[in-house]
Tab-separated table of C-alpha atoms in Angstrom:
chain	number	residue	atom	x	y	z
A	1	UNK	CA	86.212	76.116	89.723
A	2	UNK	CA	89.589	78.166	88.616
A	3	UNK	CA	88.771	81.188	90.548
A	4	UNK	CA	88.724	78.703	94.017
A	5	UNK	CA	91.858	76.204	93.345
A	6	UNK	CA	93.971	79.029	91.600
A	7	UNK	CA	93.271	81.995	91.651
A	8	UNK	CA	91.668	82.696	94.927
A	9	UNK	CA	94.347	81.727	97.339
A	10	UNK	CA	96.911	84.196	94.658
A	11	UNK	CA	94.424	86.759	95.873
A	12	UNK	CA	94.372	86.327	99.535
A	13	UNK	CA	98.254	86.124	99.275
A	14	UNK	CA	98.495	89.259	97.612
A	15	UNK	CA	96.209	90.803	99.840
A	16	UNK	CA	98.252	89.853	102.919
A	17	UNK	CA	101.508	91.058	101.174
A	18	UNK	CA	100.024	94.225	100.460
A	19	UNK	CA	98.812	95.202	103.857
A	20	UNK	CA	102.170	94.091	105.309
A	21	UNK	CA	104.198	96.308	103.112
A	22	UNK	CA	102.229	99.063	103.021
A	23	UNK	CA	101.402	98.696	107.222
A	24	UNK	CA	104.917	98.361	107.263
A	25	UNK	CA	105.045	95.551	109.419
A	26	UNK	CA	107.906	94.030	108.741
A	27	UNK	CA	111.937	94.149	107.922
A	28	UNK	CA	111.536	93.625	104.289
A	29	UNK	CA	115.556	93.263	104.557
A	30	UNK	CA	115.324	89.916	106.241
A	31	UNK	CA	116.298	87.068	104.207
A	32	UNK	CA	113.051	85.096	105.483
A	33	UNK	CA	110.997	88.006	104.037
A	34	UNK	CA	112.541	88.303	101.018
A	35	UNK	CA	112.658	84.601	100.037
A	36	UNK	CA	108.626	85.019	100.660
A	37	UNK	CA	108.131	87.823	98.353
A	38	UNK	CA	110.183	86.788	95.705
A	39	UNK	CA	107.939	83.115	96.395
A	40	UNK	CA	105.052	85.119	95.444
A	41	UNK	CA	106.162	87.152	92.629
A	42	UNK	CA	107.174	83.851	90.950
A	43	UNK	CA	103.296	83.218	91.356
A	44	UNK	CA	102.603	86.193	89.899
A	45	UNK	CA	104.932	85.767	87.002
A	46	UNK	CA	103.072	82.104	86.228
A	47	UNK	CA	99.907	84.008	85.879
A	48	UNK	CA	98.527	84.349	82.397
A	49	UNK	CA	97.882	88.188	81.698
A	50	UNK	CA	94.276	86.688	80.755
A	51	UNK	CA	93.600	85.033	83.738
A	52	UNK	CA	94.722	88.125	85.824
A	53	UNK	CA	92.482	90.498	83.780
A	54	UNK	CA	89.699	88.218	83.676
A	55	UNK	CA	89.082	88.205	87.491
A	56	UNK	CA	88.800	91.675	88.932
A	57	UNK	CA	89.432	90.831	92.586
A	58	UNK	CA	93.042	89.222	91.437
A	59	UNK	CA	93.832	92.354	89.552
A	60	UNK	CA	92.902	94.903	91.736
A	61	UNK	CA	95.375	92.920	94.530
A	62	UNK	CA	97.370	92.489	91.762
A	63	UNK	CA	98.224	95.826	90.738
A	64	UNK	CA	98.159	97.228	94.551
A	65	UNK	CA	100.872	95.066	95.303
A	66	UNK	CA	102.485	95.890	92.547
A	67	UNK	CA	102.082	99.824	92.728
A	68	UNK	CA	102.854	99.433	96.613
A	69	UNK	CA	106.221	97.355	95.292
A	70	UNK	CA	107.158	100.443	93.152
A	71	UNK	CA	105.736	103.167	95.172
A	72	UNK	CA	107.542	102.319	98.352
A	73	UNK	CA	109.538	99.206	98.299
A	74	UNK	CA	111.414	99.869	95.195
A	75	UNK	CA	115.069	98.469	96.195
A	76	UNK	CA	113.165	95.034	96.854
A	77	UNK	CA	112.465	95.210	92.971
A	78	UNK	CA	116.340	95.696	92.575
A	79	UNK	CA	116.948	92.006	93.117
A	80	UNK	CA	114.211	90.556	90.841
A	81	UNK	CA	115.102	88.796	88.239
A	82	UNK	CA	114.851	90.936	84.740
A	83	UNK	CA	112.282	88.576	83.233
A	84	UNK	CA	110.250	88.483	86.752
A	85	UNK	CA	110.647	92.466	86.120
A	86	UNK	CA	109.727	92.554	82.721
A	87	UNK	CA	106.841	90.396	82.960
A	88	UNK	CA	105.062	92.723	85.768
A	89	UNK	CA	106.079	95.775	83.822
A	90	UNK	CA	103.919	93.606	80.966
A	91	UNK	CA	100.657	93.522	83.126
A	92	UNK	CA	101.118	97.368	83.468
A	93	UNK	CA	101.121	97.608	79.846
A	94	UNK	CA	98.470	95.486	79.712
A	95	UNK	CA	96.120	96.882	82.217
A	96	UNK	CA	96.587	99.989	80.360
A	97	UNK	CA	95.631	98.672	76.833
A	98	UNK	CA	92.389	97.128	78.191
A	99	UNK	CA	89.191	99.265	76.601
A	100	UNK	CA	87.044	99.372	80.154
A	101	UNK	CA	89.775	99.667	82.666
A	102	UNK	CA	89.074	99.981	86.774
A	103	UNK	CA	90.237	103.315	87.384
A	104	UNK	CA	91.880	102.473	90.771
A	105	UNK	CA	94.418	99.725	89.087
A	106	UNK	CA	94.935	102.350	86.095
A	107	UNK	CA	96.174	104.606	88.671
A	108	UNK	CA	97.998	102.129	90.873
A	109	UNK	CA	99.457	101.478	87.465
A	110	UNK	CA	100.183	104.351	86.364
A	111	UNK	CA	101.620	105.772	89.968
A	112	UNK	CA	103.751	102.338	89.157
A	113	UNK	CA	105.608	103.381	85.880
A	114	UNK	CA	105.836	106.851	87.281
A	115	UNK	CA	108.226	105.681	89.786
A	116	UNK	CA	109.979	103.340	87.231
A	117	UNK	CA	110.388	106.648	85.687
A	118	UNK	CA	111.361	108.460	88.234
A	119	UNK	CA	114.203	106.132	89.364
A	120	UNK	CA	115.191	105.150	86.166
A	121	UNK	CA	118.863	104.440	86.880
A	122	UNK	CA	117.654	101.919	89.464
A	123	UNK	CA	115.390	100.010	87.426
A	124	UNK	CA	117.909	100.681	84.228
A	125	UNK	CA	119.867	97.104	84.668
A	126	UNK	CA	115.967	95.534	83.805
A	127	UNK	CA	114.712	97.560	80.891
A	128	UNK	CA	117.915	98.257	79.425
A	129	UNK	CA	117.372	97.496	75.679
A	130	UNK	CA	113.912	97.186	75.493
A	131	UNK	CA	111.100	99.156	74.353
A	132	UNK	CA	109.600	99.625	76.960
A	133	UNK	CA	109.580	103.526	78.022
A	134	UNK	CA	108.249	104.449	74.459
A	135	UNK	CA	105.691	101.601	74.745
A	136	UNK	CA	104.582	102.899	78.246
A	137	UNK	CA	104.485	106.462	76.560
A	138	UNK	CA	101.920	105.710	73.312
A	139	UNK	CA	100.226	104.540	76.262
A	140	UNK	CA	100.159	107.261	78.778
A	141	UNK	CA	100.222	110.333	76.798
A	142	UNK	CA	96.566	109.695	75.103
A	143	UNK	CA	95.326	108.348	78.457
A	144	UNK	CA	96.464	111.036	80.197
A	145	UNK	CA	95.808	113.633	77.364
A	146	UNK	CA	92.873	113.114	76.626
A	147	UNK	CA	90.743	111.972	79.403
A	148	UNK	CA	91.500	113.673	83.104
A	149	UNK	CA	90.621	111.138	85.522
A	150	UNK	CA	93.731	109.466	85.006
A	151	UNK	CA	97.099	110.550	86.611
A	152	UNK	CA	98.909	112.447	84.505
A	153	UNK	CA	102.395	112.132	86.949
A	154	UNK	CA	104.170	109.961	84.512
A	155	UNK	CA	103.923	112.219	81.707
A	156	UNK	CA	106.732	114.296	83.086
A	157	UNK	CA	109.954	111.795	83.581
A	158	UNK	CA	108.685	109.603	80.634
A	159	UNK	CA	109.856	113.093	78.592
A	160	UNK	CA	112.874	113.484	81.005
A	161	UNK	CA	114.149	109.651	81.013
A	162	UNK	CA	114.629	109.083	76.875
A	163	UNK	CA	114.630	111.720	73.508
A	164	UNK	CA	112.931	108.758	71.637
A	165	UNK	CA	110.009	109.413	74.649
A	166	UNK	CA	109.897	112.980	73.932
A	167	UNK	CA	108.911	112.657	70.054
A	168	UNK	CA	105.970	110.361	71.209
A	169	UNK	CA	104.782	113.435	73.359
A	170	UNK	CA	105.325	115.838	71.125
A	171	UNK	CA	103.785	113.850	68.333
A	172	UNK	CA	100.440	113.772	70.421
A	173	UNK	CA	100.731	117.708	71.125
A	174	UNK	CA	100.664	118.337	67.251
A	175	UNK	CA	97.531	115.592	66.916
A	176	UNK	CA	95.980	117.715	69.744
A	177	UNK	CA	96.487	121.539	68.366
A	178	UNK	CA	95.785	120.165	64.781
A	179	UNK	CA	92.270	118.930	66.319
A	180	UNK	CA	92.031	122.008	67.974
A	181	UNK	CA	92.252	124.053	65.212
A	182	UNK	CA	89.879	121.961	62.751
């Protein structure tokens, strides 16, 4: 069984790290910490989007550790390698883009690239020539547009962080009046 060899201990891990960060229990400057979590986000990097989807205990640790990460441990996320960085930036996408989505991870996620927003000069040496503020804004806008149990907090400094970001919302505005008015 996958979910018992594989996946299951992932979980527990994530679990663990979760409660420790957010209980702050720890120095999360030590070197001994930090060689742990960056252990474990290696993990999480080897995990197929799929797989992580597919199993909804995973995924809800998943993206708590991960909106924990941004939310409050953000300079850990300073050292991580850009592909480590781009590939959990990836699930958020994807948790997004799935059709029946658990409405606690879309708002760990979205609380997630709110923060990336926010402290966009931090994060700026890991997204720097990608796409990926304008692909987390075809994302958010509608979501957050057009159905209000999702938080809307990223809608702000997605607009504030990139022009390119602020045709996407304004694009969605103009779909919205002109459905308005019809």
């Amino acid at each position: 069984d996958v979910w018992k060899a594989v996946h299951k201990p992932l979980y527990l891990t994530l679990v663990l790290l979760d409660r420790v960060l957010g209980g702050r229990y720890m120095d999360v400057t030590s070197a001994e910490f930090r060689k742990a979590l960056f252990g474990v986000l290696e993990m999480m990097c080897g995990l197929p989007t799929d797989d992580l989807l597919a199993y909804p205990k995973l995924s809800r640790a998943y993206f708590c550790l991960v909106g924990e990460l941004f939310d409050r441990h953000s300079s850990l996320l300073q050292d991580v390698p850009a592909p480590a960085f781009m590939k959990l930036c990836d699930a958020l996408l994807a948790v997004l883009k799935k059709p029946h989505v658990n409405r606690r991870m879309a708002n760990r996620a979205l609380s997630a690239i709110d923060r990336l927003c926010t402290a966009h000069d931090t994060f700026r040496p890991h997204i720097h020539g990608t796409d990926l503020l304008p692909q987390f804004a075809g994302l958010v806008f509608p979501l957050c547009l057009f159905d209000a149990r999702w938080n809307a907090a990223p809608i702000l400094p997605l607009n504030l962080v990139r022009e390119d970001t602020k045709h996407i919302f304004l694009r969605y505005l103009e779909t919205v009046s002109g459905r308005i008015a019809s």
